[in-house]
Every structure is written in structure tokens, then in C-alpha cells.
Amino acid sequence: MSEKLKILSYLTKKHPYARHAILIDPADQTPDVAAKRCLAAVNAGSSMILIGGSSDTDTNNVDATVIAIKEILELVSWAKTQESMSSDDLSIPIVLFPQGAASLSSSADAVTFMMLMNSTSSRYLIEEQVAGAPHIERSNIEPLPMGYLVCAPGGKVGEVGKAKLIQKDETERIQAYALTAEYYGFKLLYLEAGSGASEPVEPELIKSARKACELTIIVGGGIRDGQTAKKAVTAGADWIITGNLAEEYDDSDELQRVLTQFIEEMNS
Ligand code: 1GP
């Protein structure tokens, strides 16, 4: 298998259960705090670390955050090897989820190479991607082809990305987008309600997208507890992303407990 498809195959591999990823916004926390939160998440059973935000991220803060997270995970992984324990559970990919070409870091493992499909701006449909592609090629980070759809309420990313939001009852519209994503050759489809959204993506929208395509479906925005995550999983989500949830906890042990319960509940 090509080295470049390593993370994509990890993400798209069919699992009997849904997986959780923690989203770290480098604009909201120091690299040190981000690293501690990621360690708690990995210990709780999270399967990926996403790094991104819809404003105030740049190569500097993204790079510093990725490096701090890598260091803490490598340290723990090394300690486990010394104790002859398996370190498999710690080979968790660090994936950029960038707001644009200016917030890339060559230290990450991969980047969601995405089209904000329901944007009305050519900037988010194609221009940022063209600006970022040569940087990705030079850094040797793996691009993950992804369709990105912002659903109501949409939040900041909906505004910044000039999205024509997918409303709760627009099941046919989301099906058409899911098909389009598949026809374009994307492998992942991210259904986003916006970070900190008052309501998550409507489960009927997830169901419709699930019916329309075979893509790996990622759902995030406004998910704060395991029961809400479970509804998204039952509707067809393969991955659940939470960002704000972890930011509520400064104590790593408490965060680990909360996320352990969250992951258990979402697959119960
Ligand atoms: C935002 O979907 C993510 O891009 C996560 O949202 O911060 O609301 O968990 P929350």
C-alpha cells in the first residue's frame, strides 16, 4: 500500500462501532494544555486528533500545538514500550482540519483536504485548496479527500465559509450532495453543525446521507454528551467529533472519565 494512503485507510476502515475524535482549536488553548487534553482523550479511547478552528489559527500556533501533542503521545508510547506493553493504542493520527492554506503544519500526519461543498464562495470551494496543495506536497503530509457540508445552525464556520446552510428538513438536498461527494472521488464526508452549535446535525440528515453514499461519514458540532452522539451513530455516523466538550475540563483525569463514558454511551 502506498505510504500516502496509510491514514486514509485507517479512517475509512469499516468498524463494528463508531469512533471518536477530539478536535483541538489552537486559538483556544496553549499547546501544553492541548497536549494534556489529547492524552486524556487517547487514554479514554479516542481514535484521532484533529487540529483546527475557523479563525485565528496560523502555521505558528498550529505547528506548536501539533508538536506538543506528538511529544506527549510519543513519551507515553515510549514508556509503554519500556514496560513491554502494547503501544498500539497510542499510534493515533494527528490530522489537520484547516481553515485555509495559511494554517497548515508540516509536523502533522495528514490533512483533511476538503471542499466546503455548500459554500457560495470560490475561495472555500477551490482557491484555498489550490493555494495549500504545493505546501502539502512539500511537507509529505497525507491529503484526505473530504466533502465538507455545513448544516444548520452552522455557527462561525457557516458564516466564515459563506455556506448556504443545509436546513433540517433538506433531506433530498443532502442526498444530492452526498452523491456528488462520491462522484468527485472524496472518501470522507463531514457533516458539520458548527462548533458550539446549539443543536447538532439533525439525525434525519445523517440518515439521508448514509442512504445515498458509501463514504465514511464524520459528524460534529454541538455534540456534548454520549446520548446525542449515539443518535448520530444510529443514524449512520462512522466518526463523532467533539471540540468544545474537552475545553470545559482543565483536570485531565476528569476529562478522561467524561470521555470514557461518552465513548461507551455513543456505542451502547
Ligand atoms: C467543529 O464539529 C466540530 O468543527 C466540533 O464542534 O466544538 O461543538 O464539539 P464542537
PDB file of C-alpha atoms and ligand atoms in Angstrom:
ATOM      1  CA  MET A   1       0.000   0.000   0.000  1.00  0.00           C
ATOM      2  CA  SER A   2       1.244   3.470  -0.800  1.00  0.00           C
ATOM      3  CA  GLU A   3       2.656   5.254   2.231  1.00  0.00           C
ATOM      4  CA  LYS A   4       0.381   8.150   1.327  1.00  0.00           C
ATOM      5  CA  LEU A   5      -2.809   6.128   1.889  1.00  0.00           C
ATOM      6  CA  LYS A   6      -1.965   4.977   5.386  1.00  0.00           C
ATOM      7  CA  ILE A   7      -4.147   7.368   7.361  1.00  0.00           C
ATOM      8  CA  LEU A   8      -6.966   7.348   4.815  1.00  0.00           C
ATOM      9  CA  SER A   9      -7.242   3.589   5.107  1.00  0.00           C
ATOM     10  CA  TYR A  10      -7.211   3.867   8.935  1.00  0.00           C
ATOM     11  CA  LEU A  11     -10.051   6.394   8.777  1.00  0.00           C
ATOM     12  CA  THR A  12     -12.186   4.559   6.233  1.00  0.00           C
ATOM     13  CA  LYS A  13     -11.723   1.050   7.605  1.00  0.00           C
ATOM     14  CA  LYS A  14     -15.117  -0.429   8.434  1.00  0.00           C
ATOM     15  CA  HIS A  15     -15.576  -0.848  12.166  1.00  0.00           C
ATOM     16  CA  PRO A  16     -18.319  -2.570  14.123  1.00  0.00           C
ATOM     17  CA  TYR A  17     -18.578   0.567  16.233  1.00  0.00           C
ATOM     18  CA  ALA A  18     -18.249   4.316  15.703  1.00  0.00           C
ATOM     19  CA  ARG A  19     -15.028   6.090  16.586  1.00  0.00           C
ATOM     20  CA  HIS A  20     -14.432   9.350  18.416  1.00  0.00           C
ATOM     21  CA  ALA A  21     -12.023  12.144  17.595  1.00  0.00           C
ATOM     22  CA  ILE A  22     -11.115  15.145  19.690  1.00  0.00           C
ATOM     23  CA  LEU A  23     -10.874  18.481  17.879  1.00  0.00           C
ATOM     24  CA  ILE A  24      -8.298  20.898  19.242  1.00  0.00           C
ATOM     25  CA  ASP A  25      -8.589  24.572  18.356  1.00  0.00           C
ATOM     26  CA  PRO A  26      -5.091  26.083  18.726  1.00  0.00           C
ATOM     27  CA  ALA A  27      -6.654  29.534  19.153  1.00  0.00           C
ATOM     28  CA  ASP A  28      -8.447  28.435  22.346  1.00  0.00           C
ATOM     29  CA  GLN A  29      -5.677  26.754  24.367  1.00  0.00           C
ATOM     30  CA  THR A  30      -1.927  26.666  24.815  1.00  0.00           C
ATOM     31  CA  PRO A  31       0.000  23.792  23.186  1.00  0.00           C
ATOM     32  CA  ASP A  32       0.706  22.381  26.648  1.00  0.00           C
ATOM     33  CA  VAL A  33      -2.960  22.309  27.677  1.00  0.00           C
ATOM     34  CA  ALA A  34      -3.919  20.882  24.256  1.00  0.00           C
ATOM     35  CA  ALA A  35      -1.380  18.076  24.681  1.00  0.00           C
ATOM     36  CA  LYS A  36      -2.721  17.136  28.128  1.00  0.00           C
ATOM     37  CA  ARG A  37      -6.292  17.086  26.815  1.00  0.00           C
ATOM     38  CA  CYS A  38      -5.255  14.865  23.894  1.00  0.00           C
ATOM     39  CA  LEU A  39      -3.523  12.428  26.194  1.00  0.00           C
ATOM     40  CA  ALA A  40      -6.682  12.183  28.309  1.00  0.00           C
ATOM     41  CA  ALA A  41      -8.746  11.629  25.141  1.00  0.00           C
ATOM     42  CA  VAL A  42      -6.447   8.896  23.829  1.00  0.00           C
ATOM     43  CA  ASN A  43      -6.491   7.173  27.218  1.00  0.00           C
ATOM     44  CA  ALA A  44     -10.293   7.363  27.113  1.00  0.00           C
ATOM     45  CA  GLY A  45     -10.391   5.642  23.714  1.00  0.00           C
ATOM     46  CA  SER A  46     -10.375   8.466  21.140  1.00  0.00           C
ATOM     47  CA  SER A  47      -9.051   7.315  17.791  1.00  0.00           C
ATOM     48  CA  MET A  48      -7.887  10.548  16.133  1.00  0.00           C
ATOM     49  CA  ILE A  49      -6.768  14.048  16.981  1.00  0.00           C
ATOM     50  CA  LEU A  50      -8.000  16.816  14.709  1.00  0.00           C
ATOM     51  CA  ILE A  51      -6.371  20.230  14.815  1.00  0.00           C
ATOM     52  CA  GLY A  52      -8.227  23.253  13.518  1.00  0.00           C
ATOM     53  CA  GLY A  53     -10.504  26.207  14.057  1.00  0.00           C
ATOM     54  CA  SER A  54     -12.460  28.608  11.905  1.00  0.00           C
ATOM     55  CA  SER A  55     -10.493  31.721  12.916  1.00  0.00           C
ATOM     56  CA  ASP A  56      -7.193  32.845  14.446  1.00  0.00           C
ATOM     57  CA  THR A  57      -5.179  29.773  13.508  1.00  0.00           C
ATOM     58  CA  ASP A  58      -1.901  30.126  11.641  1.00  0.00           C
ATOM     59  CA  THR A  59       1.103  27.951  10.896  1.00  0.00           C
ATOM     60  CA  ASN A  60       2.797  29.046  14.123  1.00  0.00           C
ATOM     61  CA  ASN A  61       0.117  28.113  16.629  1.00  0.00           C
ATOM     62  CA  VAL A  62      -0.904  25.017  14.650  1.00  0.00           C
ATOM     63  CA  ASP A  63       2.707  23.836  14.413  1.00  0.00           C
ATOM     64  CA  ALA A  64       3.418  24.412  18.120  1.00  0.00           C
ATOM     65  CA  THR A  65       0.233  22.545  19.059  1.00  0.00           C
ATOM     66  CA  VAL A  66       0.941  19.565  16.795  1.00  0.00           C
ATOM     67  CA  ILE A  67       4.493  19.274  18.120  1.00  0.00           C
ATOM     68  CA  ALA A  68       3.390  19.413  21.781  1.00  0.00           C
ATOM     69  CA  ILE A  69       0.766  16.707  21.192  1.00  0.00           C
ATOM     70  CA  LYS A  70       3.218  14.497  19.297  1.00  0.00           C
ATOM     71  CA  GLU A  71       5.755  14.812  22.082  1.00  0.00           C
ATOM     72  CA  ILE A  72       3.372  13.869  24.867  1.00  0.00           C
ATOM     73  CA  LEU A  73       1.974  10.876  22.939  1.00  0.00           C
ATOM     74  CA  GLU A  74       5.451   9.677  21.954  1.00  0.00           C
ATOM     75  CA  LEU A  75       6.629   9.912  25.552  1.00  0.00           C
ATOM     76  CA  VAL A  76       3.783   7.759  26.794  1.00  0.00           C
ATOM     77  CA  SER A  77       4.197   5.365  23.897  1.00  0.00           C
ATOM     78  CA  TRP A  78       7.917   5.036  24.707  1.00  0.00           C
ATOM     79  CA  ALA A  79       7.165   4.435  28.401  1.00  0.00           C
ATOM     80  CA  LYS A  80       4.711   1.670  27.468  1.00  0.00           C
ATOM     81  CA  THR A  81       7.287   0.014  25.215  1.00  0.00           C
ATOM     82  CA  GLN A  82       9.754   0.061  28.102  1.00  0.00           C
ATOM     83  CA  GLU A  83       7.207  -1.722  30.237  1.00  0.00           C
ATOM     84  CA  SER A  84       6.724  -4.228  27.367  1.00  0.00           C
ATOM     85  CA  MET A  85       3.133  -3.176  26.997  1.00  0.00           C
ATOM     86  CA  SER A  86       1.453  -2.682  23.655  1.00  0.00           C
ATOM     87  CA  SER A  87       1.774   0.837  22.329  1.00  0.00           C
ATOM     88  CA  ASP A  88      -0.719   0.204  19.501  1.00  0.00           C
ATOM     89  CA  ASP A  89      -3.447   2.223  21.129  1.00  0.00           C
ATOM     90  CA  LEU A  90      -1.185   5.236  21.137  1.00  0.00           C
ATOM     91  CA  SER A  91      -0.463   5.379  17.418  1.00  0.00           C
ATOM     92  CA  ILE A  92      -3.248   7.866  16.994  1.00  0.00           C
ATOM     93  CA  PRO A  93      -3.032  10.095  13.929  1.00  0.00           C
ATOM     94  CA  ILE A  94      -2.776  13.869  14.262  1.00  0.00           C
ATOM     95  CA  VAL A  95      -4.781  15.313  11.408  1.00  0.00           C
ATOM     96  CA  LEU A  96      -5.086  18.953  10.369  1.00  0.00           C
ATOM     97  CA  PHE A  97      -8.574  20.294   9.837  1.00  0.00           C
ATOM     98  CA  PRO A  98      -7.524  23.668   8.457  1.00  0.00           C
ATOM     99  CA  GLN A  99      -9.464  26.887   7.974  1.00  0.00           C
ATOM    100  CA  GLY A 100      -7.360  27.522   4.885  1.00  0.00           C
ATOM    101  CA  ALA A 101      -3.948  27.316   3.277  1.00  0.00           C
ATOM    102  CA  ALA A 102      -2.380  29.613   5.897  1.00  0.00           C
ATOM    103  CA  SER A 103      -2.962  27.212   8.776  1.00  0.00           C
ATOM    104  CA  LEU A 104      -1.039  24.145   7.649  1.00  0.00           C
ATOM    105  CA  SER A 105       1.755  22.476   9.589  1.00  0.00           C
ATOM    106  CA  SER A 106       4.267  20.047   8.174  1.00  0.00           C
ATOM    107  CA  SER A 107       4.514  18.245  11.527  1.00  0.00           C
ATOM    108  CA  ALA A 108       1.063  16.615  11.263  1.00  0.00           C
ATOM    109  CA  ASP A 109       0.384  13.145   9.868  1.00  0.00           C
ATOM    110  CA  ALA A 110      -2.383  14.127   7.468  1.00  0.00           C
ATOM    111  CA  VAL A 111      -4.737  16.911   6.445  1.00  0.00           C
ATOM    112  CA  THR A 112      -8.424  16.836   5.605  1.00  0.00           C
ATOM    113  CA  PHE A 113      -8.220  18.094   2.025  1.00  0.00           C
ATOM    114  CA  MET A 114     -11.730  19.377   1.810  1.00  0.00           C
ATOM    115  CA  MET A 115     -14.201  21.191  -0.341  1.00  0.00           C
ATOM    116  CA  LEU A 116     -16.794  23.187   1.579  1.00  0.00           C
ATOM    117  CA  MET A 117     -19.337  21.935  -0.917  1.00  0.00           C
ATOM    118  CA  ASN A 118     -22.215  24.207   0.055  1.00  0.00           C
ATOM    119  CA  SER A 119     -20.132  27.376   0.191  1.00  0.00           C
ATOM    120  CA  THR A 120     -21.133  30.191  -2.131  1.00  0.00           C
ATOM    121  CA  SER A 121     -17.535  31.388  -2.291  1.00  0.00           C
ATOM    122  CA  SER A 122     -14.984  30.069  -4.777  1.00  0.00           C
ATOM    123  CA  ARG A 123     -12.390  30.651  -2.060  1.00  0.00           C
ATOM    124  CA  TYR A 124     -13.682  27.701   0.020  1.00  0.00           C
ATOM    125  CA  LEU A 125     -14.706  25.598  -2.960  1.00  0.00           C
ATOM    126  CA  ILE A 126     -11.309  25.555  -4.665  1.00  0.00           C
ATOM    127  CA  GLU A 127      -8.977  28.528  -4.118  1.00  0.00           C
ATOM    128  CA  GLU A 128      -7.655  27.721  -0.628  1.00  0.00           C
ATOM    129  CA  GLN A 129      -7.081  24.142  -1.762  1.00  0.00           C
ATOM    130  CA  VAL A 130      -5.019  25.251  -4.765  1.00  0.00           C
ATOM    131  CA  ALA A 131      -3.002  27.556  -2.510  1.00  0.00           C
ATOM    132  CA  GLY A 132      -2.380  24.746   0.009  1.00  0.00           C
ATOM    133  CA  ALA A 133      -1.659  21.804  -2.311  1.00  0.00           C
ATOM    134  CA  PRO A 134       2.025  22.626  -3.064  1.00  0.00           C
ATOM    135  CA  HIS A 135       2.691  23.032   0.674  1.00  0.00           C
ATOM    136  CA  ILE A 136       1.114  19.625   1.364  1.00  0.00           C
ATOM    137  CA  GLU A 137       3.214  18.047  -1.367  1.00  0.00           C
ATOM    138  CA  ARG A 138       6.433  19.556   0.048  1.00  0.00           C
ATOM    139  CA  SER A 139       5.638  18.545   3.648  1.00  0.00           C
ATOM    140  CA  ASN A 140       4.723  14.994   2.747  1.00  0.00           C
ATOM    141  CA  ILE A 141       1.596  15.032   4.913  1.00  0.00           C
ATOM    142  CA  GLU A 142      -1.193  12.822   3.641  1.00  0.00           C
ATOM    143  CA  PRO A 143      -4.151  14.609   1.997  1.00  0.00           C
ATOM    144  CA  LEU A 144      -7.515  13.044   2.900  1.00  0.00           C
ATOM    145  CA  PRO A 145     -10.116  13.830   0.213  1.00  0.00           C
ATOM    146  CA  MET A 146     -13.208  15.081   2.016  1.00  0.00           C
ATOM    147  CA  GLY A 147     -16.510  16.732   1.226  1.00  0.00           C
ATOM    148  CA  TYR A 148     -17.499  19.194   3.957  1.00  0.00           C
ATOM    149  CA  LEU A 149     -21.127  20.222   4.430  1.00  0.00           C
ATOM    150  CA  VAL A 150     -22.268  22.859   6.875  1.00  0.00           C
ATOM    151  CA  CYS A 151     -25.751  22.196   8.204  1.00  0.00           C
ATOM    152  CA  ALA A 152     -27.980  24.492  10.285  1.00  0.00           C
ATOM    153  CA  PRO A 153     -27.330  26.208  12.651  1.00  0.00           C
ATOM    154  CA  GLY A 154     -23.835  26.414  11.122  1.00  0.00           C
ATOM    155  CA  GLY A 155     -22.180  28.831  13.571  1.00  0.00           C
ATOM    156  CA  LYS A 156     -18.997  30.661  12.771  1.00  0.00           C
ATOM    157  CA  VAL A 157     -17.803  28.207  10.130  1.00  0.00           C
ATOM    158  CA  GLY A 158     -21.086  28.707   8.278  1.00  0.00           C
ATOM    159  CA  GLU A 159     -20.537  32.472   8.298  1.00  0.00           C
ATOM    160  CA  VAL A 160     -16.819  32.464   7.548  1.00  0.00           C
ATOM    161  CA  GLY A 161     -17.275  29.806   4.873  1.00  0.00           C
ATOM    162  CA  LYS A 162     -20.247  31.657   3.324  1.00  0.00           C
ATOM    163  CA  ALA A 163     -22.259  28.452   3.396  1.00  0.00           C
ATOM    164  CA  LYS A 164     -25.785  28.130   2.128  1.00  0.00           C
ATOM    165  CA  LEU A 165     -26.710  26.018   5.169  1.00  0.00           C
ATOM    166  CA  ILE A 166     -28.450  22.672   4.786  1.00  0.00           C
ATOM    167  CA  GLN A 167     -31.655  23.032   6.772  1.00  0.00           C
ATOM    168  CA  LYS A 168     -33.025  20.252   8.999  1.00  0.00           C
ATOM    169  CA  ASP A 169     -35.680  19.152   6.504  1.00  0.00           C
ATOM    170  CA  GLU A 170     -33.495  19.277   3.388  1.00  0.00           C
ATOM    171  CA  THR A 171     -33.013  15.538   3.158  1.00  0.00           C
ATOM    172  CA  GLU A 172     -33.077  15.424  -0.630  1.00  0.00           C
ATOM    173  CA  ARG A 173     -30.561  18.221  -0.861  1.00  0.00           C
ATOM    174  CA  ILE A 174     -28.109  16.441   1.426  1.00  0.00           C
ATOM    175  CA  GLN A 175     -28.555  13.229  -0.573  1.00  0.00           C
ATOM    176  CA  ALA A 176     -27.616  15.092  -3.732  1.00  0.00           C
ATOM    177  CA  TYR A 177     -24.521  16.488  -2.007  1.00  0.00           C
ATOM    178  CA  ALA A 178     -23.551  13.042  -0.683  1.00  0.00           C
ATOM    179  CA  LEU A 179     -23.800  11.593  -4.190  1.00  0.00           C
ATOM    180  CA  THR A 180     -21.810  14.494  -5.611  1.00  0.00           C
ATOM    181  CA  ALA A 181     -19.091  13.927  -2.996  1.00  0.00           C
ATOM    182  CA  GLU A 182     -18.904  10.281  -4.000  1.00  0.00           C
ATOM    183  CA  TYR A 183     -18.819  11.072  -7.711  1.00  0.00           C
ATOM    184  CA  TYR A 184     -15.977  13.525  -7.117  1.00  0.00           C
ATOM    185  CA  GLY A 185     -13.992  10.704  -5.519  1.00  0.00           C
ATOM    186  CA  PHE A 186     -13.952  12.071  -1.979  1.00  0.00           C
ATOM    187  CA  LYS A 187     -13.614   9.319   0.592  1.00  0.00           C
ATOM    188  CA  LEU A 188     -14.881  11.168   3.657  1.00  0.00           C
ATOM    189  CA  LEU A 189     -17.986  13.259   4.184  1.00  0.00           C
ATOM    190  CA  TYR A 190     -18.068  15.624   7.164  1.00  0.00           C
ATOM    191  CA  LEU A 191     -21.478  16.852   8.301  1.00  0.00           C
ATOM    192  CA  GLU A 192     -20.939  19.931  10.428  1.00  0.00           C
ATOM    193  CA  ALA A 193     -23.398  21.882  12.595  1.00  0.00           C
ATOM    194  CA  GLY A 194     -20.757  24.435  13.654  1.00  0.00           C
ATOM    195  CA  SER A 195     -18.510  24.444  16.680  1.00  0.00           C
ATOM    196  CA  GLY A 196     -20.530  25.099  19.826  1.00  0.00           C
ATOM    197  CA  ALA A 197     -23.804  24.767  17.879  1.00  0.00           C
ATOM    198  CA  SER A 198     -26.988  24.945  19.947  1.00  0.00           C
ATOM    199  CA  GLU A 199     -28.200  21.827  18.129  1.00  0.00           C
ATOM    200  CA  PRO A 200     -26.214  19.057  16.427  1.00  0.00           C
ATOM    201  CA  VAL A 201     -26.765  17.886  12.842  1.00  0.00           C
ATOM    202  CA  GLU A 202     -30.327  16.613  12.511  1.00  0.00           C
ATOM    203  CA  PRO A 203     -30.216  12.762  12.565  1.00  0.00           C
ATOM    204  CA  GLU A 204     -32.571  12.604   9.546  1.00  0.00           C
ATOM    205  CA  LEU A 205     -29.918  14.443   7.518  1.00  0.00           C
ATOM    206  CA  ILE A 206     -27.276  11.924   8.583  1.00  0.00           C
ATOM    207  CA  LYS A 207     -29.627   9.066   7.653  1.00  0.00           C
ATOM    208  CA  SER A 208     -30.233  10.540   4.220  1.00  0.00           C
ATOM    209  CA  ALA A 209     -26.531  10.999   3.541  1.00  0.00           C
ATOM    210  CA  ARG A 210     -25.893   7.442   4.771  1.00  0.00           C
ATOM    211  CA  LYS A 211     -28.506   6.058   2.375  1.00  0.00           C
ATOM    212  CA  ALA A 212     -27.131   7.990  -0.578  1.00  0.00           C
ATOM    213  CA  CYS A 213     -23.446   7.072  -0.394  1.00  0.00           C
ATOM    214  CA  GLU A 214     -20.826   4.644   0.855  1.00  0.00           C
ATOM    215  CA  LEU A 215     -18.476   7.338   2.157  1.00  0.00           C
ATOM    216  CA  THR A 216     -17.111   7.389   5.691  1.00  0.00           C
ATOM    217  CA  ILE A 217     -19.379   9.857   7.484  1.00  0.00           C
ATOM    218  CA  ILE A 218     -17.976  12.188  10.111  1.00  0.00           C
ATOM    219  CA  VAL A 219     -20.366  14.235  12.262  1.00  0.00           C
ATOM    220  CA  GLY A 220     -19.553  17.135  14.549  1.00  0.00           C
ATOM    221  CA  GLY A 221     -20.755  20.381  16.036  1.00  0.00           C
ATOM    222  CA  GLY A 222     -22.807  20.806  19.194  1.00  0.00           C
ATOM    223  CA  ILE A 223     -22.360  17.234  20.466  1.00  0.00           C
ATOM    224  CA  ARG A 224     -21.809  17.415  24.212  1.00  0.00           C
ATOM    225  CA  ASP A 225     -22.911  14.028  25.561  1.00  0.00           C
ATOM    226  CA  GLY A 226     -22.863  10.346  24.694  1.00  0.00           C
ATOM    227  CA  GLN A 227     -26.609  10.090  24.167  1.00  0.00           C
ATOM    228  CA  THR A 228     -26.594  12.804  21.488  1.00  0.00           C
ATOM    229  CA  ALA A 229     -23.597  11.117  19.880  1.00  0.00           C
ATOM    230  CA  LYS A 230     -25.494   7.818  19.935  1.00  0.00           C
ATOM    231  CA  LYS A 231     -28.332   9.354  17.900  1.00  0.00           C
ATOM    232  CA  ALA A 232     -25.825  10.406  15.248  1.00  0.00           C
ATOM    233  CA  VAL A 233     -24.222   6.945  15.305  1.00  0.00           C
ATOM    234  CA  THR A 234     -27.599   5.215  14.991  1.00  0.00           C
ATOM    235  CA  ALA A 235     -28.362   7.474  12.020  1.00  0.00           C
ATOM    236  CA  GLY A 236     -25.158   6.344  10.310  1.00  0.00           C
ATOM    237  CA  ALA A 237     -22.153   8.341  11.548  1.00  0.00           C
ATOM    238  CA  ASP A 238     -18.816   6.484  11.472  1.00  0.00           C
ATOM    239  CA  TRP A 239     -16.920   9.150  13.396  1.00  0.00           C
ATOM    240  CA  ILE A 240     -18.063  11.602  16.056  1.00  0.00           C
ATOM    241  CA  ILE A 241     -16.067  14.764  16.630  1.00  0.00           C
ATOM    242  CA  THR A 242     -16.148  16.858  19.774  1.00  0.00           C
ATOM    243  CA  GLY A 243     -14.278  20.105  20.290  1.00  0.00           C
ATOM    244  CA  ASN A 244     -15.842  22.307  22.958  1.00  0.00           C
ATOM    245  CA  LEU A 245     -16.570  19.413  25.289  1.00  0.00           C
ATOM    246  CA  ALA A 246     -12.895  18.889  26.171  1.00  0.00           C
ATOM    247  CA  GLU A 247     -12.335  22.608  26.598  1.00  0.00           C
ATOM    248  CA  GLU A 248     -14.704  22.543  29.579  1.00  0.00           C
ATOM    249  CA  TYR A 249     -12.226  20.428  31.568  1.00  0.00           C
ATOM    250  CA  ASP A 250      -8.887  21.548  32.925  1.00  0.00           C
ATOM    251  CA  ASP A 251      -8.408  18.426  35.000  1.00  0.00           C
ATOM    252  CA  SER A 252      -7.054  15.609  32.813  1.00  0.00           C
ATOM    253  CA  ASP A 253      -8.393  12.776  34.999  1.00  0.00           C
ATOM    254  CA  GLU A 254     -11.876  14.248  34.958  1.00  0.00           C
ATOM    255  CA  LEU A 255     -11.729  14.737  31.183  1.00  0.00           C
ATOM    256  CA  GLN A 256     -10.605  11.143  30.740  1.00  0.00           C
ATOM    257  CA  ARG A 257     -13.554   9.927  32.831  1.00  0.00           C
ATOM    258  CA  VAL A 258     -16.050  12.078  30.897  1.00  0.00           C
ATOM    259  CA  LEU A 259     -14.747  10.956  27.502  1.00  0.00           C
ATOM    260  CA  THR A 260     -14.596   7.291  28.527  1.00  0.00           C
ATOM    261  CA  GLN A 261     -18.276   7.452  29.444  1.00  0.00           C
ATOM    262  CA  PHE A 262     -19.068   9.433  26.267  1.00  0.00           C
ATOM    263  CA  ILE A 263     -17.444   6.827  24.003  1.00  0.00           C
ATOM    264  CA  GLU A 264     -19.119   3.950  25.852  1.00  0.00           C
ATOM    265  CA  GLU A 265     -22.524   5.600  25.579  1.00  0.00           C
ATOM    266  CA  MET A 266     -22.267   6.514  21.916  1.00  0.00           C
ATOM    267  CA  ASN A 267     -21.808   2.833  21.052  1.00  0.00           C
ATOM    268  CA  SER A 268     -24.183   1.389  23.626  1.00  0.00           C
TER     269      SER A 268
HETATM  270  C1  1GP B   1     -16.427  21.772  14.879  1.00  0.00           C
HETATM  271  O1  1GP B   1     -17.548  19.749  14.561  1.00  0.00           O
HETATM  272  C2  1GP B   1     -16.597  20.373  15.333  1.00  0.00           C
HETATM  273  O2  1GP B   1     -15.827  21.800  13.627  1.00  0.00           O
HETATM  274  C3  1GP B   1     -16.785  20.248  16.818  1.00  0.00           C
HETATM  275  O3  1GP B   1     -17.833  21.021  17.336  1.00  0.00           O
HETATM  276  O4  1GP B   1     -16.851  22.208  19.287  1.00  0.00           O
HETATM  277  O5  1GP B   1     -19.335  21.900  19.097  1.00  0.00           O
HETATM  278  O6  1GP B   1     -17.868  19.965  19.601  1.00  0.00           O
HETATM  279  P1  1GP B   1     -17.993  21.255  18.929  1.00  0.00           P
END
